[in-house]
Coordinates of C-alpha atoms and ligand atoms in Angstrom, one line a residue:
X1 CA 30.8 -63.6 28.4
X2 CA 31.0 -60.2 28.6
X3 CA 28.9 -58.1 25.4
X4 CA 31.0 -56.0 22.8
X5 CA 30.2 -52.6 24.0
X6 CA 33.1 -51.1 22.7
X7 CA 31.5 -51.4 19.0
X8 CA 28.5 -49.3 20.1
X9 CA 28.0 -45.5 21.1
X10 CA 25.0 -44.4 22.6
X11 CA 23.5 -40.8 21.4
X12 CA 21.2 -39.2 24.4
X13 CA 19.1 -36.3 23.8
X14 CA 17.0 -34.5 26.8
X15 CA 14.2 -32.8 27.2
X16 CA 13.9 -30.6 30.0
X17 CA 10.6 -28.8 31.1
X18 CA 11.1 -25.9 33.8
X19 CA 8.2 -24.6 35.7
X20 CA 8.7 -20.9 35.5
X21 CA 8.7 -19.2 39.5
X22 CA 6.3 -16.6 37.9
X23 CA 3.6 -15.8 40.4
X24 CA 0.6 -16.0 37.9
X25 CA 0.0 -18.8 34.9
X26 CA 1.1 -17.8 31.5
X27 CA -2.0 -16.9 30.2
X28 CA -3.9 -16.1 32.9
X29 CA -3.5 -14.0 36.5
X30 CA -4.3 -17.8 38.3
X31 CA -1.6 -18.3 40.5
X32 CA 1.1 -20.3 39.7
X33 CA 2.2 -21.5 43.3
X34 CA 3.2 -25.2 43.4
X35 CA 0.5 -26.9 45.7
X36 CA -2.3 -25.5 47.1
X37 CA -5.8 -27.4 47.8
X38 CA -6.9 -29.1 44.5
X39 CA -8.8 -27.3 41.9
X40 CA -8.0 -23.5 44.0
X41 CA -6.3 -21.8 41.4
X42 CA -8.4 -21.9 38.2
X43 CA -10.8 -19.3 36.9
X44 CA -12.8 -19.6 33.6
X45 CA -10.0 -19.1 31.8
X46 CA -7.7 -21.4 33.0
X47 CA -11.2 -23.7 33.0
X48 CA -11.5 -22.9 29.6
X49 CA -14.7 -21.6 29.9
X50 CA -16.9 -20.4 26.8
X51 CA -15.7 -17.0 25.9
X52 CA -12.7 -16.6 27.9
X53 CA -9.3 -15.0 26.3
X54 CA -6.0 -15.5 27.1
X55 CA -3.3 -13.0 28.0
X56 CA -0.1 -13.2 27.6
X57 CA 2.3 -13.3 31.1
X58 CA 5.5 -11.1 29.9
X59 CA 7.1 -12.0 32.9
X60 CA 7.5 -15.7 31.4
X61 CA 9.0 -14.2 28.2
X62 CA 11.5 -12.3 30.5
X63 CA 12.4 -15.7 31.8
X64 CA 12.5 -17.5 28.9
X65 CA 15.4 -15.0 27.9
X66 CA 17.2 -15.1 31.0
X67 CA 17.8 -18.4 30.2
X68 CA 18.2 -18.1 26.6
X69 CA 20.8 -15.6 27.5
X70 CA 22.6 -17.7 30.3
X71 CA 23.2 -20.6 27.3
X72 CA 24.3 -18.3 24.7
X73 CA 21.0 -18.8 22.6
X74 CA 20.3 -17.1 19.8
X75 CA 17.1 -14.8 20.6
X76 CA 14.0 -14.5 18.2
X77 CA 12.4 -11.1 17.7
X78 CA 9.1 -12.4 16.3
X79 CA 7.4 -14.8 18.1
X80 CA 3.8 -16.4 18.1
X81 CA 1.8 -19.1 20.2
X82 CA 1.0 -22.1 18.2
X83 CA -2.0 -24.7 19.5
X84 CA -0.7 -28.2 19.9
X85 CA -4.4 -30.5 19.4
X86 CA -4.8 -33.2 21.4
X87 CA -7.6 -34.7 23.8
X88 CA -6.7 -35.6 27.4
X89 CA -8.9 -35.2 30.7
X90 CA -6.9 -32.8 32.4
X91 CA -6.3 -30.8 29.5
X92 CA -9.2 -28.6 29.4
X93 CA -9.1 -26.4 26.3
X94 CA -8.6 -29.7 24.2
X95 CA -4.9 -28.4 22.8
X96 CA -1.9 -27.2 24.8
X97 CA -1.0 -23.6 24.1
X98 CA 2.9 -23.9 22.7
X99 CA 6.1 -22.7 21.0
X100 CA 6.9 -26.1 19.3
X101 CA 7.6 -24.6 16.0
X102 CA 9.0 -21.5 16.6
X103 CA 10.7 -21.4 19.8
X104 CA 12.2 -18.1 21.7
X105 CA 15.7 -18.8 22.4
X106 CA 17.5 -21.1 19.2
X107 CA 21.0 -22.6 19.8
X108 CA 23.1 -22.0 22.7
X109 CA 24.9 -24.9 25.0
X110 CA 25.3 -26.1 28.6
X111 CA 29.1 -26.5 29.8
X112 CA 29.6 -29.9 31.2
X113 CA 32.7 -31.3 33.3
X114 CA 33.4 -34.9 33.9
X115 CA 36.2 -37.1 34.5
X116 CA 36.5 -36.6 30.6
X117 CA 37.0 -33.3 30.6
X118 CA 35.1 -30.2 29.7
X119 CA 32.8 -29.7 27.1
X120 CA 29.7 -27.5 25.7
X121 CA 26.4 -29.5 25.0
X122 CA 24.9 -28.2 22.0
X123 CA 21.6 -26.9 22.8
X124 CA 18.7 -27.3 20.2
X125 CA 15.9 -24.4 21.7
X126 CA 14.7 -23.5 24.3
X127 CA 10.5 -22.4 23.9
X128 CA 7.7 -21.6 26.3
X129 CA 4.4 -23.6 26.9
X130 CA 2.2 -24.5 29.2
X131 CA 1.3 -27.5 31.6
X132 CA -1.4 -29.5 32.0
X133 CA -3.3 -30.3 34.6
X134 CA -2.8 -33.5 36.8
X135 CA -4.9 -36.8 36.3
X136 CA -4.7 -38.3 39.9
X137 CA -5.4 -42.3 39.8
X138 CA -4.7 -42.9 43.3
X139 CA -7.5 -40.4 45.2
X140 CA -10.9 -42.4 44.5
X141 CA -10.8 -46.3 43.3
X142 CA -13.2 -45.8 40.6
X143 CA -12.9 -42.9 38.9
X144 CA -9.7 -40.8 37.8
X145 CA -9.6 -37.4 39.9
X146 CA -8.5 -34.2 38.2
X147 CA -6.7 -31.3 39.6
X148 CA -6.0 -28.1 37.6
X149 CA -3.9 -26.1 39.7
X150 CA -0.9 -26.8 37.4
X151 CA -2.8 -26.6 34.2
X152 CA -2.0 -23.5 32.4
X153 CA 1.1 -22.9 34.7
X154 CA 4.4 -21.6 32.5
X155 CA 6.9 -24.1 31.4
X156 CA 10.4 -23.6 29.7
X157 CA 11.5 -27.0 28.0
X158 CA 14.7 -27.0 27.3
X159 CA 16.1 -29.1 24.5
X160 CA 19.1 -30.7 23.4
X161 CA 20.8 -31.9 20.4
X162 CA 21.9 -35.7 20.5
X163 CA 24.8 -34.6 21.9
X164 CA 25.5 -36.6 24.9
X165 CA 26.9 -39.9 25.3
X166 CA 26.7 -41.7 29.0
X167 CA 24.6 -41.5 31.5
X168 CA 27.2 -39.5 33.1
X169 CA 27.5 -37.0 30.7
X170 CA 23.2 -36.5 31.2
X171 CA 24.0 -36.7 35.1
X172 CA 26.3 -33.4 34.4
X173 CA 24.5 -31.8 31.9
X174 CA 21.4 -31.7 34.5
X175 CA 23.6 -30.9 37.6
X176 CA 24.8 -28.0 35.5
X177 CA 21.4 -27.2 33.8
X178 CA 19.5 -27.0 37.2
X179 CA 22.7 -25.1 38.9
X180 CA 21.6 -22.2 35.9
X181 CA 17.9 -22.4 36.4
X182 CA 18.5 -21.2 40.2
X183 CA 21.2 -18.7 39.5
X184 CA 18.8 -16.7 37.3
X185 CA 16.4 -17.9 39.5
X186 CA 13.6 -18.8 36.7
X187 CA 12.8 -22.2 38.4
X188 CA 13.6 -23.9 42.0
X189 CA 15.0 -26.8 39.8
X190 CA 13.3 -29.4 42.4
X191 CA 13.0 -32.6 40.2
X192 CA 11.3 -34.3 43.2
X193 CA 8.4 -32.1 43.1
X194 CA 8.4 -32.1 39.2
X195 CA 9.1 -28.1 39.0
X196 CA 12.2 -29.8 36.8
X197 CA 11.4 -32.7 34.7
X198 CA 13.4 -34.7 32.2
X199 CA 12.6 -37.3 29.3
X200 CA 15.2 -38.8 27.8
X201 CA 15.8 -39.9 24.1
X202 CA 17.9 -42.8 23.8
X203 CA 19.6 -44.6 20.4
X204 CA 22.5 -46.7 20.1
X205 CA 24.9 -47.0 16.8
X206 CA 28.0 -48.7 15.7
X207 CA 31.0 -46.5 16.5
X208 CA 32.3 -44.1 13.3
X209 CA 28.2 -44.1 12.1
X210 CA 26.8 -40.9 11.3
X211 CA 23.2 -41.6 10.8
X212 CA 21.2 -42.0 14.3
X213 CA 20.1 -44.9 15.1
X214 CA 16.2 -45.4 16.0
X215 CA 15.5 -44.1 19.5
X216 CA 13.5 -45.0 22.5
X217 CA 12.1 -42.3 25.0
X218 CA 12.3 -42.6 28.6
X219 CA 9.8 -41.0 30.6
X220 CA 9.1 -40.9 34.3
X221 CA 12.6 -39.6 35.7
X222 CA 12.2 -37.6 39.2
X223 CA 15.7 -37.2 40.2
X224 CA 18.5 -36.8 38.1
X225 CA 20.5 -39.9 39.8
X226 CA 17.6 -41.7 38.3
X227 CA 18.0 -40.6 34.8
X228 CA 21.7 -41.5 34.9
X229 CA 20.5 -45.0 36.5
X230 CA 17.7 -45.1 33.2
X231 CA 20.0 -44.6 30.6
X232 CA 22.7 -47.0 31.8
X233 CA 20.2 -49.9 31.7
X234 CA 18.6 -48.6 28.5
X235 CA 21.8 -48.2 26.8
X236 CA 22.5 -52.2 27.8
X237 CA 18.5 -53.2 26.9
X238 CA 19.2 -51.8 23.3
X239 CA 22.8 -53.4 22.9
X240 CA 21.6 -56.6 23.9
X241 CA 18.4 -56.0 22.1
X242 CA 20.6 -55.9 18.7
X243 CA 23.6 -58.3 19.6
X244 CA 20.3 -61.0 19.8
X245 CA 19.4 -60.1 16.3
X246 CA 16.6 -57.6 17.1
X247 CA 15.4 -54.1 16.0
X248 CA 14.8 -51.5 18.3
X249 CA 11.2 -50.2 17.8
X250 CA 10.4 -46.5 18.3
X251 CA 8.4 -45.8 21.7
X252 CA 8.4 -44.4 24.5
X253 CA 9.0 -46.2 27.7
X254 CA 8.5 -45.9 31.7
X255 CA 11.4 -46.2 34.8
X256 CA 10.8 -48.1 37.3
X257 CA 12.8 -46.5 40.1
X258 CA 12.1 -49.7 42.6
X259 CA 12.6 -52.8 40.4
X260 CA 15.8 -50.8 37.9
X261 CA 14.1 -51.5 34.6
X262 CA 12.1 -49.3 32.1
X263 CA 9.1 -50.8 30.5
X264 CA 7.2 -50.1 27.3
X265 CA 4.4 -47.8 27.4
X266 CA 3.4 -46.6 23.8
X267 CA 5.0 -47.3 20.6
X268 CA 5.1 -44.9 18.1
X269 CA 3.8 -46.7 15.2
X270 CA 2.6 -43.2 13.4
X271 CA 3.4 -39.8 14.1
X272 CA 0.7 -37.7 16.2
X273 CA -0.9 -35.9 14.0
X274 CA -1.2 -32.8 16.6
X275 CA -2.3 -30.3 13.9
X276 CA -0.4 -27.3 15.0
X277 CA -1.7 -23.7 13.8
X278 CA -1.0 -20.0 15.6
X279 CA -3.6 -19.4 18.2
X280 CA -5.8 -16.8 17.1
X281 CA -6.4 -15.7 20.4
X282 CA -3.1 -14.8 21.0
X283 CA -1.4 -11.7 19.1
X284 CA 2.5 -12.6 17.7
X285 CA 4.9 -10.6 20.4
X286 CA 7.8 -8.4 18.7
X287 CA 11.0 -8.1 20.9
X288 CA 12.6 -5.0 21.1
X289 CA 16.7 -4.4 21.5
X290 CA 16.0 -2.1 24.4
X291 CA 13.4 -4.6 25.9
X292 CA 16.4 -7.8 25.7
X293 CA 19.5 -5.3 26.7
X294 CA 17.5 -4.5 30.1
X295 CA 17.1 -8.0 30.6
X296 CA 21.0 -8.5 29.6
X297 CA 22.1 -5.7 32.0
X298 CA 20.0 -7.1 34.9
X299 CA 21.3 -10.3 34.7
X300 CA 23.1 -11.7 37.7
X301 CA 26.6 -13.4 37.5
X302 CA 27.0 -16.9 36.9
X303 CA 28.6 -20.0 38.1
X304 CA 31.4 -19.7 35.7
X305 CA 31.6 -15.7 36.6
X306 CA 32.0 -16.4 40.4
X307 CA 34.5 -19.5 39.8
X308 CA 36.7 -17.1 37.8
X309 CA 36.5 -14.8 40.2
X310 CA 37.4 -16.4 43.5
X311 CA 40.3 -18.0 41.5
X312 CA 41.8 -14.9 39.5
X313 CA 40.6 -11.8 42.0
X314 CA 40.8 -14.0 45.4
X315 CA 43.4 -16.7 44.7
X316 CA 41.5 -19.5 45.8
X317 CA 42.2 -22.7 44.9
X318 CA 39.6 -24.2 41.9
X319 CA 38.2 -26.5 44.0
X320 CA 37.0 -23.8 46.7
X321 CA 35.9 -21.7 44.1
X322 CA 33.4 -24.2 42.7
X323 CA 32.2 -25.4 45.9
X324 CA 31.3 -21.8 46.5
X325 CA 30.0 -21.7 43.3
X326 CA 27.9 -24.3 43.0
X327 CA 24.9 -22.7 45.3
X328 CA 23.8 -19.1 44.6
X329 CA 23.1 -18.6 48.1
X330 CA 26.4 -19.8 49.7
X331 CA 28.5 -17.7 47.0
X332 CA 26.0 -14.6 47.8
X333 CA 26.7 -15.6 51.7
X334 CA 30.7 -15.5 50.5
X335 CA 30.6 -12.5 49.4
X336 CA 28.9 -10.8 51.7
X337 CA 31.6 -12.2 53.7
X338 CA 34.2 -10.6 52.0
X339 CA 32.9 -7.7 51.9
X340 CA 32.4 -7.2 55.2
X341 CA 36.1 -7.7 56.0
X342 CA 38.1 -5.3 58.3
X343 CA 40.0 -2.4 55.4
X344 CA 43.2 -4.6 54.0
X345 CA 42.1 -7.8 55.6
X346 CA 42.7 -11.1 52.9
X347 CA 41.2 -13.5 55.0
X348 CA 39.4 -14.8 51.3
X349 CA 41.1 -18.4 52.1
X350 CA 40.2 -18.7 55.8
X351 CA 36.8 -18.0 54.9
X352 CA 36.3 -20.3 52.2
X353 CA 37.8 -22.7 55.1
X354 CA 35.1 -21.9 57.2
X355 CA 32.1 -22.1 54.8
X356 CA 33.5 -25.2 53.6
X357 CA 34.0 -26.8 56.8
X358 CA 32.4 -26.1 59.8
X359 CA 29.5 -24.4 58.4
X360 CA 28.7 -27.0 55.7
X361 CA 29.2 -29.6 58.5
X362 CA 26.4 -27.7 60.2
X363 CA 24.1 -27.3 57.5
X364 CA 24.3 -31.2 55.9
X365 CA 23.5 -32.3 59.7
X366 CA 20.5 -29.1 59.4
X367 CA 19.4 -30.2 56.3
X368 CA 19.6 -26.8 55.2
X369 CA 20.9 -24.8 52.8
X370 CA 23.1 -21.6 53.4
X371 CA 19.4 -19.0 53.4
X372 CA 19.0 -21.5 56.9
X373 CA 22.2 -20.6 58.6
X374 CA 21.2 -18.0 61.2
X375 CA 24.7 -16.2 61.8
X376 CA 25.2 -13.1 60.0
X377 CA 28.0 -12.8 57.5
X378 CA 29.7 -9.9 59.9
X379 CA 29.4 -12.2 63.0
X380 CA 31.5 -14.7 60.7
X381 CA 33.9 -12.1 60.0
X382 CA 34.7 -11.2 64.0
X383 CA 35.2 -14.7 64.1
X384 CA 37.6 -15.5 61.7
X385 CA 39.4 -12.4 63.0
X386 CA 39.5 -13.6 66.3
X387 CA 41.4 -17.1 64.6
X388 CA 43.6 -14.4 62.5
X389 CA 44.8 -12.8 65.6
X390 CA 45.7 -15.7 67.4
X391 CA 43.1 -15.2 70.3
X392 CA 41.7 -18.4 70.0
X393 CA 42.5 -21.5 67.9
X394 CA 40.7 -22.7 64.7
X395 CA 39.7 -26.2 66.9
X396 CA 38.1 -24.7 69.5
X397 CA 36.7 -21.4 67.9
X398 CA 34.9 -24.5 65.7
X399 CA 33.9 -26.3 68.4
X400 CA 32.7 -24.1 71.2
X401 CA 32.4 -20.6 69.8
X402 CA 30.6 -21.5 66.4
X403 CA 27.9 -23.5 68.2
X404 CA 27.2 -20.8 70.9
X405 CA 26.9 -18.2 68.1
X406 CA 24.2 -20.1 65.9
X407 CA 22.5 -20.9 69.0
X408 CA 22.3 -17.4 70.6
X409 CA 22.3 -15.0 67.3
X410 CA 23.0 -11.8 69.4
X411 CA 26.3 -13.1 71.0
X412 CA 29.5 -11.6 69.5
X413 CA 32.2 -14.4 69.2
X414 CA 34.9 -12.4 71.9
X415 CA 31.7 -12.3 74.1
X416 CA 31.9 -16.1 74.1
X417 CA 35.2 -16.4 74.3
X418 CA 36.1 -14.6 77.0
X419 CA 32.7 -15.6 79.3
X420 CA 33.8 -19.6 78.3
X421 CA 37.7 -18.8 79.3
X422 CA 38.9 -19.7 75.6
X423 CA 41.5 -16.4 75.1
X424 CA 45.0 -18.0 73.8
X425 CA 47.9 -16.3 75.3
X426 CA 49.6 -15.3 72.0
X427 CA 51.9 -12.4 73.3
X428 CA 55.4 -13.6 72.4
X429 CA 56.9 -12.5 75.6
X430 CA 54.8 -14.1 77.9
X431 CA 55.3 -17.4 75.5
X432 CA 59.2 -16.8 75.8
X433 CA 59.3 -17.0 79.3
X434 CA 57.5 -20.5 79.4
X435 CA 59.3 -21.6 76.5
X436 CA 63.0 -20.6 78.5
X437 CA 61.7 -22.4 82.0
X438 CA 60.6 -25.7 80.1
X439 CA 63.8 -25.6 77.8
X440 CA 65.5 -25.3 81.8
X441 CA 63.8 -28.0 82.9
X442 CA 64.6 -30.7 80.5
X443 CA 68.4 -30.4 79.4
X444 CA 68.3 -33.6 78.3
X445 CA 65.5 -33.6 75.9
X446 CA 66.6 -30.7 74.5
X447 CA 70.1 -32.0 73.6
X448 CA 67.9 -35.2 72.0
X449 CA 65.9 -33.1 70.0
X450 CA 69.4 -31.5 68.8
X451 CA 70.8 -34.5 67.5
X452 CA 67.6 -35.2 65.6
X453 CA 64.8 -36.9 67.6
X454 CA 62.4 -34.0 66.4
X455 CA 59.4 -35.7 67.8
X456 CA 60.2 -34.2 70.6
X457 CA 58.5 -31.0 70.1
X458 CA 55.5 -31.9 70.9
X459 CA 56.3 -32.7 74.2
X460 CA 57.7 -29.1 75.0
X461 CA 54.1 -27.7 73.4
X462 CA 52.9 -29.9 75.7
X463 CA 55.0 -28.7 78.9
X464 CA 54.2 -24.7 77.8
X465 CA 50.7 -25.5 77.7
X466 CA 50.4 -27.2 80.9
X467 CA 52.4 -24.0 82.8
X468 CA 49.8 -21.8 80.5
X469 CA 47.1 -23.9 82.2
X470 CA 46.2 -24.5 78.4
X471 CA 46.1 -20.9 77.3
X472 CA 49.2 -20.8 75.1
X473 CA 49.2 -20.2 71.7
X474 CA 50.3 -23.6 69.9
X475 CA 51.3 -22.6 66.8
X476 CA 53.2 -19.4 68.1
X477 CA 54.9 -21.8 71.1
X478 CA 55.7 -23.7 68.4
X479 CA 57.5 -21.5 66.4
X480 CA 59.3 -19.7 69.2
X481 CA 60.3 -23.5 70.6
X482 CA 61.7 -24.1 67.1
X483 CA 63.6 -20.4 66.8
X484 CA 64.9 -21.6 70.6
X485 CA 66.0 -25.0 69.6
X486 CA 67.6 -24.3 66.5
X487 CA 69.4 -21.3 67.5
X488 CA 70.3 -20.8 71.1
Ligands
ADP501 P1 10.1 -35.6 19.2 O1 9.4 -34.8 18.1 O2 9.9 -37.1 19.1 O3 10.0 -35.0 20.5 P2 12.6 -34.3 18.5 O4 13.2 -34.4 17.2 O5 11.9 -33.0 18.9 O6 11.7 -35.5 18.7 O7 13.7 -34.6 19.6 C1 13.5 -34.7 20.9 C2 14.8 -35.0 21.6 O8 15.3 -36.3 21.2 C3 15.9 -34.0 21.3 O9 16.6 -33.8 22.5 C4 16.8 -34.7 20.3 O10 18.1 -34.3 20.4 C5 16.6 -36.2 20.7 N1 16.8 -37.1 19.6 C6 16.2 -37.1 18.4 N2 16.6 -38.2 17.7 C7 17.4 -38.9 18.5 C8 18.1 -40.1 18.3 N3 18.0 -40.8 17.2 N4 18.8 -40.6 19.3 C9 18.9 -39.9 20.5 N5 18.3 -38.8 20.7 C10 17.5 -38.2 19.7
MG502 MG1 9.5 -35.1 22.5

């Protein structure tokens, strides 16, 4: 018997927290580098040594507004560090340094597409904070090993209203969210190496309720396809849960990537009781206009920017335009591209063609992404030209010039043409003199292909090519058979 979803929507909330690609921690000039032997980048601050004082990275704050900006958040001018008190072994100071309470960037959204439709998820804050170091249980069997390298390291979290519905909808939102973090290039977005984490807040409630429903917190999510797969099952855990007469309990629960499930980890009979006050080590930082209008003005374009573009200034179709689009570096790769096409060319669909085709081929077999493909954007160019002026065909310029070119980086594309005997004939004369001695040759075929059997034409390609010894043109002897044929 199936269970009466229809009566029940689920209400999804995430929280997102970003490690920032600054090169030192937030309040120290430790470095901030992912990795790195355990325990190499701390001093006494990041220690939390007697004594020390923090300082305050404005590079982070310059992030957090680049993304603040990219969502269309509201920015606040006055802004303080509060200290979040708790007690955990890799937390050194004894409280996490925070903007819980008063976060940077307030409002804003995330624009999501899915087989729905398109909509804006409404964005709560965004604030900065710092990590914590990591407790390592799997290093020594009896004690718990610490490393520090991360602690102190600057984190964006990112939070949204309940605003999502599916795991589908979270599956965009991320997708999208992560797509932004690279373009303004704040964070590398990698959810595997946990440079982009996600908890998710999960309730259910009867469809046409307002009120939200208690929720449960899923923790533990390393890729977003995992987070999609989380709250799928937790959405059917907490339906069932009810249907059998039960109340859902507020906690905070674990995925278990290998067996499918979550399981409970903590509930949340109290609140934490985290006693939040302004660090007194740390000044409150003012904004200035001129100080978020330089950040404005440098920002780079976004997703949405380039899609419109290639559609509206280069007539692609949408679906090019967001497959371009959906990398920084293959758009940047585009463009450069573009731009380095011969005065008048509009080659802008034959080189979406190309990126999209060929070269992605190559880089999904590469396991690369478009900063790993070693032709140059101008070597591209002389080879879509050579396509464009009928020199060589798109097959073969794919499948022995391409090759040759990423293999030997100085080659130009003509070069290889010409040294592996792959020049078309394309001149129309030439082609019509072929085309006359096969049309010669086989009355009768011709006369068949009058009266309708139009298969025929590939045959005479075929004859011209063989007295070409495979050089001709096929497209052009096809369209001078057909002018042939038709008229004379
Ligand atoms: P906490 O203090 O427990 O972290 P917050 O109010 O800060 O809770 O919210 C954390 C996240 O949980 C936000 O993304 C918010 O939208 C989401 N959230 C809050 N209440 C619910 C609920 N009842 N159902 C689903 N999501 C919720
Ligand atoms: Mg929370």
């Amino acid at each position: 018997m199936g269970l009466p979803y229809d009566k029940y929507e689920a209400v999804i909330g995430l929280e997102v927290h970003a490690q920032l690609l600054t090169e030192s921690k937030l309040f120290c000039g430790d470095s901030a580098a992912y990795g790195g032997a355990p325990n190499t980048h701390i001093s006494p601050v990041t220690l939390a040594h007697p004594g020390t004082l923090p300082k305050m990275n404005r590079k982070a704050v310059e992030y957090a507004i680049r993304l603040g900006l990219a969502c269309g958040c509201g920015i606040e001018r006055y802004n303080y560090f509060a200290r979040k008190n708790y007690f955990y072994p890799d937390l050194p100071k004894g409280y996490q340094v925070s903007q819980h309470t008063t976060p940077i960037c307030v409002g804003g959204h995330v624009t999501i597409r899915t087989a729905e439709g398109t909509r804006q998820v409404q964005l709560n804050r965004i604030h900065m904070e710092e990590d914590a170091g990591k407790s390592l249980h799997d290093v020594d069997e009896a004690y718990t090993s610490i490393d520090l390298n991360r602690a102190g390291v600057p984190l964006l979290e990112i939070v949204t209203e309940p605003d999502l519905h599916s795991g589908e909808e979270a599956y965009a939102y991320l997708t999208e969210l992560r797509k932004l973090v690279r373009y303004v290039e704040v964070c590398d977005g990698n959810m595997e190496e946990g440079s982009m984490r996600c908890d998710a807040n999960i309730s259910i409630r009867l469809k046409g309720e307002t009120a939200l429903g208690t929720k449960v917190e899923v923790k533990n999510l390393n890729s977003i396809r995992n987070v999609k797969k989380a709250i799928e099952i937790e959405i059917k855990r907490l339906v069932e849960l009810v249907e059998s007469g039960g109340t859902v309990i507020q906690e905070t629960r674990s995925f278990d990537a290998a067996n499918g499930t979550t399981f409970s980890l903590r509930t949340k009979e109290e609140a934490n009781d985290y006693r939040y006050f302004p660090d007194p080590d740390l000044t409150p930082f003012h904004l200035t206009e001129e100080f978020i209008e330089n950040i404005r003005s440098g920002m780079p374009a976004l997703p949405e920017e380039k899609v419109a573009q290639y559609m509206n200034g280069y007539m692609l179709p949408e679906y090019d335009a967001r497959q371009l689009a959906d990398e920084k570096e293959t758009a940047a790769y585009y463009d450069a591209v573009v731009s380095a096409f011969p005065e008048g060319a509009k080659f802008h669909k034959q080189a979406a063609n190309w990126l999209l085709g060929p070269v992605r081929s190559w880089l999904n077999e590469h396991g690369g992404n478009m900063s790993a493909f070693p032709v140059t954007p101008e070597k591209m160019v002389a080879l879509i030209e050579l396509v464009e002026a009928g020199k060589v065909n798109f097959s073969i310029a794919q499948q022995e010039i391409l090759p040759e070119m990423i293999i030997s980086a100085d080659k130009m594309p003509m070069d290889i043409a010409v040294a592996k005997n792959l020049i078309q004939e394309g001149d129309t004369d030439t082609l019509k003199i072929w085309v006359e001695e096969v049309m010669a040759e086989m009355p009768d075929k011709v006369n068949e292909f009058r009266k309708g059997k139009k298969g025929l034409i590939g045959l005479f390609v075929g004859e011209v090519k063989k007295k070409s010894k495979g050089k001709a043109d096929p497209k052009r002897t096809n369209d001078i058979l057909l002018e042939y044929l038709n008229n004379k």
